[in-house]
Amino acid sequence: MSTRPHSRPHPHDQDGAFVPTPATTPATPPRLPRLAAAVAALALALAATGCAGTDAPAGSPARPAAAVLPDRVEPLAGAPRPALPVTVPSADGTQVTVTSADRIIPLTGSLNEIVQTLGLGGQVVARDITATFEQAAPLPVVTRGHDVSAESVLSLRPTLVLAETTTGPAEAVRQIRDAGIPVLVLAPAKSLEDVPKRIDAVAAALGVKDAGTRLNARTADRIAAARKGVPAGSAKKPRVAFLYLRGTASVYLLGGSDSGAASLLEAAGAVDTGKESGLGKDFTPITSEALAAAAPDAILVMTKGLESVGGVDGLVKIPGVAQTPAGMDRRVVTVDDGVLLNYGPRTDQVLSSLVAQLYVKGA
């Protein structure tokens, strides 16, 4: 998931990868050698375990969702050799000159994932709290909660820091840049169309444009293959509501057109009910009226979010959920927090998981 804009304060979700924007939240929140084999295994696991997508009468035991996605990235074969120096544009309006890629600190999980997948994982010297995949997990964390610690970053002597426009606090980013460290800022990803742009931008900054081209080709092929799993000629597109849940913080939000989920759901052949309902913001507080108007056939949630409300049993107790078709059928689709909205080299896995959960026998 790329990390979404951070709200203040956010004492919860110390290992979460996603935080809604301040405007809408009172508190915060593998190696796969062959895609076809992974998709087949995922579908088999879902069928064997009776996971989400199968219809179940109200009151029956929860059968929520997804087979667990392998939490590791698959680097390109052969470590590329950076051709530096380069000067690249930054999303904050500056020009950034990179002279060395020896010590890289990506300040979002999504950016860390791209660097590692390009084959430069050996040069990554730290991570933020949202980079939880296998290759990044051993690295030191340079954020407190979701806030960047300038002191922690500078202590590791980075030669390049990668950030997003939502990375904060601004004073910390400024302090890093004032210390003479190149800081490249990128816009957050919100749709499938952002995937190649972000890969190209990171690859250019690292002086490995050819690796970026190869990764983009591989990623596009895998996303296209995942989309082929959507049944052709379906009489009715599944209607899906994306809910952001953090029960420990009493945060219950309905995703709108700017939540980041619409592009994925549409690629999976589904309708994002928040977008269709005209919710123009990223998230708005859940109301019974809004859910009734959305009338979702299925509910998409992040894994930790579902856990935070006590699973499907707790989800259907949120006002309005039990009255929706999804609530009555207990149809819940889950994807891991750290990858759902990353829009990067593992987005094909997310899309394959959505397709497998939405289109199962009896759904």
CSV table of C-alpha atoms in Angstrom, one decimal:
chain,number,residue,atom,x,y,z
A,1,MET,CA,0.0,0.0,0.0
A,2,SER,CA,1.4,3.3,-0.6
A,3,THR,CA,1.2,5.2,2.7
A,4,ARG,CA,-1.7,7.5,2.5
A,5,PRO,CA,-1.8,11.1,3.9
A,6,HIS,CA,-1.1,11.0,7.7
A,7,SER,CA,-3.5,12.3,10.2
A,8,ARG,CA,-2.6,13.9,13.5
A,9,PRO,CA,-2.5,12.5,16.1
A,10,HIS,CA,-2.2,8.8,15.2
A,11,PRO,CA,-1.3,6.8,18.3
A,12,HIS,CA,-2.7,3.6,16.8
A,13,ASP,CA,-1.6,1.3,14.0
A,14,GLN,CA,2.1,1.3,14.9
A,15,ASP,CA,2.7,-1.2,12.1
A,16,GLY,CA,0.0,-0.1,9.7
A,17,ALA,CA,0.7,0.9,6.2
A,18,PHE,CA,-2.2,3.2,5.6
A,19,VAL,CA,-3.6,6.3,7.3
A,20,PRO,CA,-6.5,8.4,5.9
A,21,THR,CA,-6.2,12.1,5.4
A,22,PRO,CA,-6.7,14.7,8.2
A,23,ALA,CA,-9.8,16.0,6.4
A,24,THR,CA,-11.7,12.8,7.1
A,25,THR,CA,-10.3,11.1,10.2
A,26,PRO,CA,-10.4,12.0,13.9
A,27,ALA,CA,-7.6,9.5,14.6
A,28,THR,CA,-5.3,7.1,12.7
A,29,PRO,CA,-5.4,4.6,12.0
A,30,PRO,CA,7.9,-13.5,-2.7
A,31,ARG,CA,9.2,-14.6,-4.4
A,32,LEU,CA,6.7,-15.7,-7.1
A,33,PRO,CA,8.4,-17.4,-10.0
A,34,ARG,CA,5.3,-17.9,-11.9
A,35,LEU,CA,2.2,-15.7,-11.6
A,36,ALA,CA,-0.1,-18.4,-12.9
A,37,ALA,CA,1.0,-20.8,-10.3
A,38,ALA,CA,0.5,-18.3,-7.6
A,39,VAL,CA,-3.0,-17.4,-8.8
A,40,ALA,CA,-3.9,-21.1,-9.1
A,41,ALA,CA,-2.6,-21.8,-5.6
A,42,LEU,CA,-4.6,-18.8,-4.2
A,43,ALA,CA,-7.8,-20.0,-5.8
A,44,LEU,CA,-7.2,-23.5,-4.6
A,45,ALA,CA,-6.6,-22.3,-1.0
A,46,LEU,CA,-9.8,-20.2,-1.1
A,47,ALA,CA,-11.9,-23.1,-2.4
A,48,ALA,CA,-10.4,-25.5,0.2
A,49,THR,CA,-10.9,-23.2,3.2
A,50,GLY,CA,-14.3,-21.8,2.2
A,51,CYS,CA,-13.1,-18.2,2.3
A,52,ALA,CA,-14.8,-15.0,1.5
A,53,GLY,CA,-17.1,-14.8,-1.5
A,54,THR,CA,-19.1,-17.9,-0.6
A,55,ASP,CA,-22.6,-17.1,0.4
A,56,ALA,CA,-23.5,-17.8,4.1
A,57,PRO,CA,-26.7,-17.2,5.9
A,58,ALA,CA,-26.8,-14.5,8.6
A,59,GLY,CA,-25.6,-15.8,11.9
A,60,SER,CA,-23.5,-18.5,10.4
A,61,PRO,CA,-19.8,-18.8,11.4
A,62,ALA,CA,-17.6,-16.1,9.8
A,63,ARG,CA,-15.8,-17.2,6.7
A,64,PRO,CA,-14.1,-13.9,5.8
A,65,ALA,CA,-11.6,-13.8,3.2
A,66,ALA,CA,-8.3,-14.1,1.7
A,67,ALA,CA,-5.5,-16.5,1.5
A,68,VAL,CA,-2.5,-14.7,2.9
A,69,LEU,CA,-0.3,-13.0,0.3
A,70,PRO,CA,3.4,-13.9,0.6
A,71,ASP,CA,4.9,-10.9,2.3
A,72,ARG,CA,8.0,-10.5,0.3
A,73,VAL,CA,9.0,-8.8,-2.9
A,74,GLU,CA,10.5,-10.4,-6.0
A,75,PRO,CA,13.6,-8.5,-7.1
A,76,LEU,CA,14.6,-8.4,-10.8
A,77,ALA,CA,17.3,-10.8,-11.8
A,78,GLY,CA,20.8,-9.2,-11.6
A,79,ALA,CA,21.6,-6.2,-9.5
A,80,PRO,CA,21.7,-3.1,-11.8
A,81,ARG,CA,24.6,-0.7,-11.7
A,82,PRO,CA,23.5,2.9,-11.1
A,83,ALA,CA,24.6,5.4,-13.7
A,84,LEU,CA,25.1,8.6,-11.6
A,85,PRO,CA,25.0,11.5,-11.1
A,86,VAL,CA,21.5,12.4,-12.3
A,87,THR,CA,19.2,15.4,-11.7
A,88,VAL,CA,15.5,14.6,-11.4
A,89,PRO,CA,12.4,16.7,-10.7
A,90,SER,CA,10.8,16.4,-7.3
A,91,ALA,CA,7.0,16.6,-6.6
A,92,ASP,CA,7.6,19.5,-4.2
A,93,GLY,CA,8.9,21.7,-7.1
A,94,THR,CA,12.6,21.3,-6.6
A,95,GLN,CA,15.3,19.7,-8.7
A,96,VAL,CA,17.2,16.9,-6.9
A,97,THR,CA,20.7,15.8,-7.9
A,98,VAL,CA,21.7,12.3,-6.8
A,99,THR,CA,25.4,11.4,-6.8
A,100,SER,CA,25.3,8.1,-4.9
A,101,ALA,CA,22.8,5.3,-4.4
A,102,ASP,CA,25.0,3.6,-1.8
A,103,ARG,CA,22.8,4.3,1.2
A,104,ILE,CA,19.0,4.7,0.4
A,105,ILE,CA,16.3,5.4,2.9
A,106,PRO,CA,12.7,5.2,1.5
A,107,LEU,CA,10.2,6.8,3.8
A,108,THR,CA,7.2,4.7,2.8
A,109,GLY,CA,6.6,1.0,2.4
A,110,SER,CA,5.6,1.5,-1.2
A,111,LEU,CA,8.8,3.3,-2.2
A,112,ASN,CA,10.9,0.7,-0.3
A,113,GLU,CA,9.2,-2.0,-2.2
A,114,ILE,CA,10.0,-0.4,-5.5
A,115,VAL,CA,13.7,0.1,-4.6
A,116,GLN,CA,14.0,-3.5,-3.4
A,117,THR,CA,12.3,-4.9,-6.5
A,118,LEU,CA,14.5,-2.9,-8.8
A,119,GLY,CA,17.4,-5.0,-7.3
A,120,LEU,CA,18.9,-2.4,-5.0
A,121,GLY,CA,17.8,-3.8,-1.7
A,122,GLY,CA,21.4,-4.2,-0.6
A,123,GLN,CA,21.7,-0.4,-0.6
A,124,VAL,CA,18.6,0.3,1.5
A,125,VAL,CA,19.8,1.1,5.0
A,126,ALA,CA,16.5,1.9,6.9
A,127,ARG,CA,12.7,1.7,6.6
A,128,ASP,CA,9.6,3.5,7.9
A,129,ILE,CA,7.1,1.7,10.0
A,130,THR,CA,4.9,0.7,7.0
A,131,ALA,CA,7.6,-1.4,5.3
A,132,THR,CA,6.9,-4.8,6.8
A,133,PHE,CA,7.7,-7.2,4.0
A,134,GLU,CA,10.4,-9.8,4.5
A,135,GLN,CA,13.4,-8.1,2.9
A,136,ALA,CA,12.8,-4.8,4.7
A,137,ALA,CA,11.7,-6.2,8.1
A,138,PRO,CA,15.3,-6.4,9.6
A,139,LEU,CA,16.1,-2.8,8.7
A,140,PRO,CA,16.1,-0.1,11.5
A,141,VAL,CA,12.9,1.9,11.7
A,142,VAL,CA,13.3,5.7,11.3
A,143,THR,CA,9.8,6.8,12.1
A,144,ARG,CA,8.0,7.3,15.4
A,145,GLY,CA,4.4,6.2,14.9
A,146,HIS,CA,4.1,7.5,11.4
A,147,ASP,CA,6.3,10.6,11.9
A,148,VAL,CA,9.8,10.7,10.4
A,149,SER,CA,12.6,11.1,12.9
A,150,ALA,CA,15.2,13.4,11.2
A,151,GLU,CA,17.8,12.5,13.8
A,152,SER,CA,17.3,8.7,13.1
A,153,VAL,CA,17.6,9.3,9.4
A,154,LEU,CA,20.7,11.5,9.6
A,155,SER,CA,22.4,9.1,11.9
A,156,LEU,CA,22.5,6.5,9.2
A,157,ARG,CA,24.3,8.8,6.7
A,158,PRO,CA,22.0,8.3,3.7
A,159,THR,CA,23.0,9.4,0.2
A,160,LEU,CA,19.4,9.5,-0.9
A,161,VAL,CA,16.1,9.8,0.9
A,162,LEU,CA,12.8,9.0,-0.9
A,163,ALA,CA,9.6,10.5,0.4
A,164,GLU,CA,6.0,11.3,-0.6
A,165,THR,CA,4.2,14.6,-0.5
A,166,THR,CA,2.3,13.2,2.6
A,167,THR,CA,5.5,12.4,4.5
A,168,GLY,CA,5.9,14.4,7.6
A,169,PRO,CA,6.4,16.3,9.7
A,170,ALA,CA,7.5,18.9,7.2
A,171,GLU,CA,10.2,20.2,9.7
A,172,ALA,CA,11.8,16.8,9.7
A,173,VAL,CA,12.0,16.6,5.9
A,174,ARG,CA,13.4,20.1,5.8
A,175,GLN,CA,16.0,19.2,8.4
A,176,ILE,CA,17.2,16.2,6.4
A,177,ARG,CA,17.4,18.3,3.2
A,178,ASP,CA,19.2,21.2,5.1
A,179,ALA,CA,21.8,18.7,6.2
A,180,GLY,CA,22.7,18.3,2.5
A,181,ILE,CA,21.0,15.0,1.9
A,182,PRO,CA,19.2,14.7,-1.5
A,183,VAL,CA,15.4,14.2,-0.8
A,184,LEU,CA,13.3,13.2,-3.7
A,185,VAL,CA,9.5,13.7,-3.1
A,186,LEU,CA,6.9,11.7,-5.1
A,187,ALA,CA,3.2,12.1,-5.3
A,188,PRO,CA,1.2,9.2,-3.6
A,189,ALA,CA,-0.2,6.6,-5.8
A,190,LYS,CA,-4.0,6.3,-6.1
A,191,SER,CA,-4.7,4.2,-9.2
A,192,LEU,CA,-3.2,1.6,-11.5
A,193,GLU,CA,-2.2,4.3,-13.8
A,194,ASP,CA,0.3,5.6,-11.2
A,195,VAL,CA,2.2,2.3,-11.0
A,196,PRO,CA,4.5,2.9,-14.1
A,197,LYS,CA,5.0,6.5,-13.2
A,198,ARG,CA,6.3,5.8,-9.7
A,199,ILE,CA,8.6,3.0,-10.9
A,200,ASP,CA,10.0,5.2,-13.6
A,201,ALA,CA,10.5,8.1,-11.2
A,202,VAL,CA,12.4,5.9,-8.6
A,203,ALA,CA,14.4,4.1,-11.3
A,204,ALA,CA,15.5,7.5,-12.8
A,205,ALA,CA,16.6,8.8,-9.4
A,206,LEU,CA,18.6,5.7,-8.7
A,207,GLY,CA,20.3,5.9,-12.2
A,208,VAL,CA,18.8,2.5,-13.2
A,209,LYS,CA,16.3,3.5,-16.0
A,210,ASP,CA,16.7,0.2,-17.8
A,211,ALA,CA,15.8,-1.8,-14.7
A,212,GLY,CA,12.7,0.5,-14.4
A,213,THR,CA,11.7,-0.3,-17.9
A,214,ARG,CA,12.1,-4.1,-17.2
A,215,LEU,CA,10.1,-3.8,-14.0
A,216,ASN,CA,7.4,-1.9,-15.6
A,217,ALA,CA,7.1,-4.5,-18.4
A,218,ARG,CA,7.0,-7.3,-15.9
A,219,THR,CA,4.4,-5.5,-13.7
A,220,ALA,CA,2.2,-4.6,-16.6
A,221,ASP,CA,2.2,-8.2,-17.9
A,222,ARG,CA,1.3,-9.6,-14.5
A,223,ILE,CA,-1.5,-7.1,-13.9
A,224,ALA,CA,-2.9,-7.9,-17.3
A,225,ALA,CA,-2.8,-11.6,-16.5
A,226,ALA,CA,-4.6,-11.0,-13.2
A,227,ARG,CA,-7.3,-9.1,-15.0
A,228,LYS,CA,-8.0,-12.1,-17.2
A,229,GLY,CA,-9.3,-13.8,-14.1
A,230,VAL,CA,-12.4,-11.7,-14.2
A,231,PRO,CA,-15.3,-13.8,-15.6
A,232,ALA,CA,-16.4,-12.6,-19.0
A,233,GLY,CA,-20.0,-11.5,-19.6
A,234,SER,CA,-21.0,-11.4,-15.9
A,235,ALA,CA,-24.7,-10.4,-15.8
A,236,LYS,CA,-24.1,-8.2,-12.7
A,237,LYS,CA,-21.0,-6.6,-11.4
A,238,PRO,CA,-20.4,-7.2,-7.7
A,239,ARG,CA,-20.9,-4.0,-5.7
A,240,VAL,CA,-18.2,-3.5,-3.1
A,241,ALA,CA,-17.8,-1.0,-0.3
A,242,PHE,CA,-14.3,-0.3,1.0
A,243,LEU,CA,-14.4,0.3,4.7
A,244,TYR,CA,-11.5,1.6,6.8
A,245,LEU,CA,-11.8,0.2,10.3
A,246,ARG,CA,-9.8,0.7,13.5
A,247,GLY,CA,-11.9,-0.5,16.3
A,248,THR,CA,-9.4,0.3,19.0
A,249,ALA,CA,-9.7,4.0,18.0
A,250,SER,CA,-13.4,3.9,17.2
A,251,VAL,CA,-12.6,4.8,13.6
A,252,TYR,CA,-15.2,3.5,11.1
A,253,LEU,CA,-14.9,5.1,7.6
A,254,LEU,CA,-16.5,4.5,4.2
A,255,GLY,CA,-14.2,4.9,1.2
A,256,GLY,CA,-15.1,7.4,-1.5
A,257,SER,CA,-13.8,8.1,-5.0
A,258,ASP,CA,-10.4,9.3,-3.6
A,259,SER,CA,-9.7,6.4,-1.2
A,260,GLY,CA,-7.5,4.6,-3.7
A,261,ALA,CA,-9.5,1.4,-3.9
A,262,ALA,CA,-11.7,2.4,-6.9
A,263,SER,CA,-9.1,1.6,-9.5
A,264,LEU,CA,-8.4,-1.8,-8.1
A,265,LEU,CA,-12.1,-2.7,-7.7
A,266,GLU,CA,-12.9,-1.5,-11.3
A,267,ALA,CA,-10.0,-3.6,-12.6
A,268,ALA,CA,-11.5,-6.6,-10.8
A,269,GLY,CA,-14.8,-6.0,-12.6
A,270,ALA,CA,-16.5,-4.6,-9.6
A,271,VAL,CA,-18.3,-1.4,-8.7
A,272,ASP,CA,-16.9,0.8,-5.9
A,273,THR,CA,-20.1,1.8,-4.2
A,274,GLY,CA,-18.5,4.8,-2.4
A,275,LYS,CA,-17.4,6.3,-5.7
A,276,GLU,CA,-20.8,5.4,-7.3
A,277,SER,CA,-22.6,7.1,-4.4
A,278,GLY,CA,-20.9,10.3,-5.2
A,279,LEU,CA,-18.6,10.4,-2.1
A,280,GLY,CA,-15.9,12.7,-3.5
A,281,LYS,CA,-13.6,12.6,-0.4
A,282,ASP,CA,-11.2,9.8,0.4
A,283,PHE,CA,-13.2,8.7,3.5
A,284,THR,CA,-16.3,9.7,5.4
A,285,PRO,CA,-17.7,8.4,8.7
A,286,ILE,CA,-19.9,5.4,8.2
A,287,THR,CA,-23.6,6.0,8.6
A,288,SER,CA,-26.5,3.6,8.3
A,289,GLU,CA,-28.0,5.8,5.6
A,290,ALA,CA,-24.8,5.8,3.5
A,291,LEU,CA,-24.4,2.1,3.7
A,292,ALA,CA,-28.1,1.6,2.8
A,293,ALA,CA,-27.6,3.8,-0.3
A,294,ALA,CA,-24.5,1.9,-1.2
A,295,ALA,CA,-26.1,-1.5,-0.9
A,296,PRO,CA,-22.8,-3.4,-1.3
A,297,ASP,CA,-22.8,-7.1,-2.2
A,298,ALA,CA,-19.4,-7.4,-0.5
A,299,ILE,CA,-17.3,-5.4,1.9
A,300,LEU,CA,-13.5,-4.8,1.3
A,301,VAL,CA,-11.5,-4.3,4.4
A,302,MET,CA,-7.8,-4.5,5.4
A,303,THR,CA,-6.8,-7.5,7.5
A,304,LYS,CA,-5.8,-5.7,10.6
A,305,GLY,CA,-8.9,-3.5,10.3
A,306,LEU,CA,-11.1,-6.6,10.4
A,307,GLU,CA,-9.2,-8.0,13.3
A,308,SER,CA,-9.6,-4.7,15.2
A,309,VAL,CA,-13.4,-5.0,15.2
A,310,GLY,CA,-13.5,-8.6,16.2
A,311,GLY,CA,-13.7,-10.2,12.8
A,312,VAL,CA,-16.9,-10.6,10.8
A,313,ASP,CA,-19.0,-11.0,13.9
A,314,GLY,CA,-17.8,-7.5,15.0
A,315,LEU,CA,-18.1,-6.0,11.6
A,316,VAL,CA,-21.8,-6.8,11.3
A,317,LYS,CA,-22.4,-5.0,14.6
A,318,ILE,CA,-21.3,-1.7,13.1
A,319,PRO,CA,-24.5,0.3,12.5
A,320,GLY,CA,-25.9,-0.3,9.1
A,321,VAL,CA,-23.6,-3.2,8.0
A,322,ALA,CA,-26.0,-6.0,8.9
A,323,GLN,CA,-28.7,-4.4,6.8
A,324,THR,CA,-26.7,-4.5,3.6
A,325,PRO,CA,-26.6,-7.4,1.2
A,326,ALA,CA,-23.0,-7.9,2.1
A,327,GLY,CA,-23.8,-7.9,5.9
A,328,MET,CA,-26.7,-10.3,5.5
A,329,ASP,CA,-24.5,-12.7,3.5
A,330,ARG,CA,-21.4,-12.1,5.6
A,331,ARG,CA,-19.4,-11.5,2.4
A,332,VAL,CA,-16.1,-9.9,3.3
A,333,VAL,CA,-13.0,-9.5,1.2
A,334,THR,CA,-9.7,-8.9,2.9
A,335,VAL,CA,-6.2,-7.9,1.8
A,336,ASP,CA,-3.2,-7.2,3.9
A,337,ASP,CA,-2.8,-3.6,5.1
A,338,GLY,CA,0.8,-3.3,3.9
A,339,VAL,CA,0.0,-4.1,0.2
A,340,LEU,CA,-3.6,-3.2,-0.6
A,341,LEU,CA,-3.0,0.3,-1.8
A,342,ASN,CA,0.7,0.3,-2.5
A,343,TYR,CA,0.2,0.4,-6.3
A,344,GLY,CA,3.6,-1.1,-7.2
A,345,PRO,CA,5.3,-4.3,-8.2
A,346,ARG,CA,3.0,-6.5,-6.1
A,347,THR,CA,-0.3,-4.9,-7.3
A,348,ASP,CA,-0.9,-7.9,-9.5
A,349,GLN,CA,-1.1,-10.1,-6.4
A,350,VAL,CA,-3.6,-7.8,-4.8
A,351,LEU,CA,-5.8,-7.8,-7.9
A,352,SER,CA,-5.5,-11.6,-8.2
A,353,SER,CA,-6.7,-11.9,-4.6
A,354,LEU,CA,-9.6,-9.6,-5.1
A,355,VAL,CA,-10.7,-11.5,-8.2
A,356,ALA,CA,-10.4,-14.9,-6.5
A,357,GLN,CA,-12.5,-13.7,-3.5
A,358,LEU,CA,-15.1,-11.9,-5.5
A,359,TYR,CA,-15.7,-14.6,-8.1
A,360,VAL,CA,-16.2,-18.0,-6.4
A,361,LYS,CA,-18.8,-20.6,-7.0
A,362,GLY,CA,-22.1,-19.5,-5.5
A,363,ALA,CA,-21.1,-15.8,-5.2
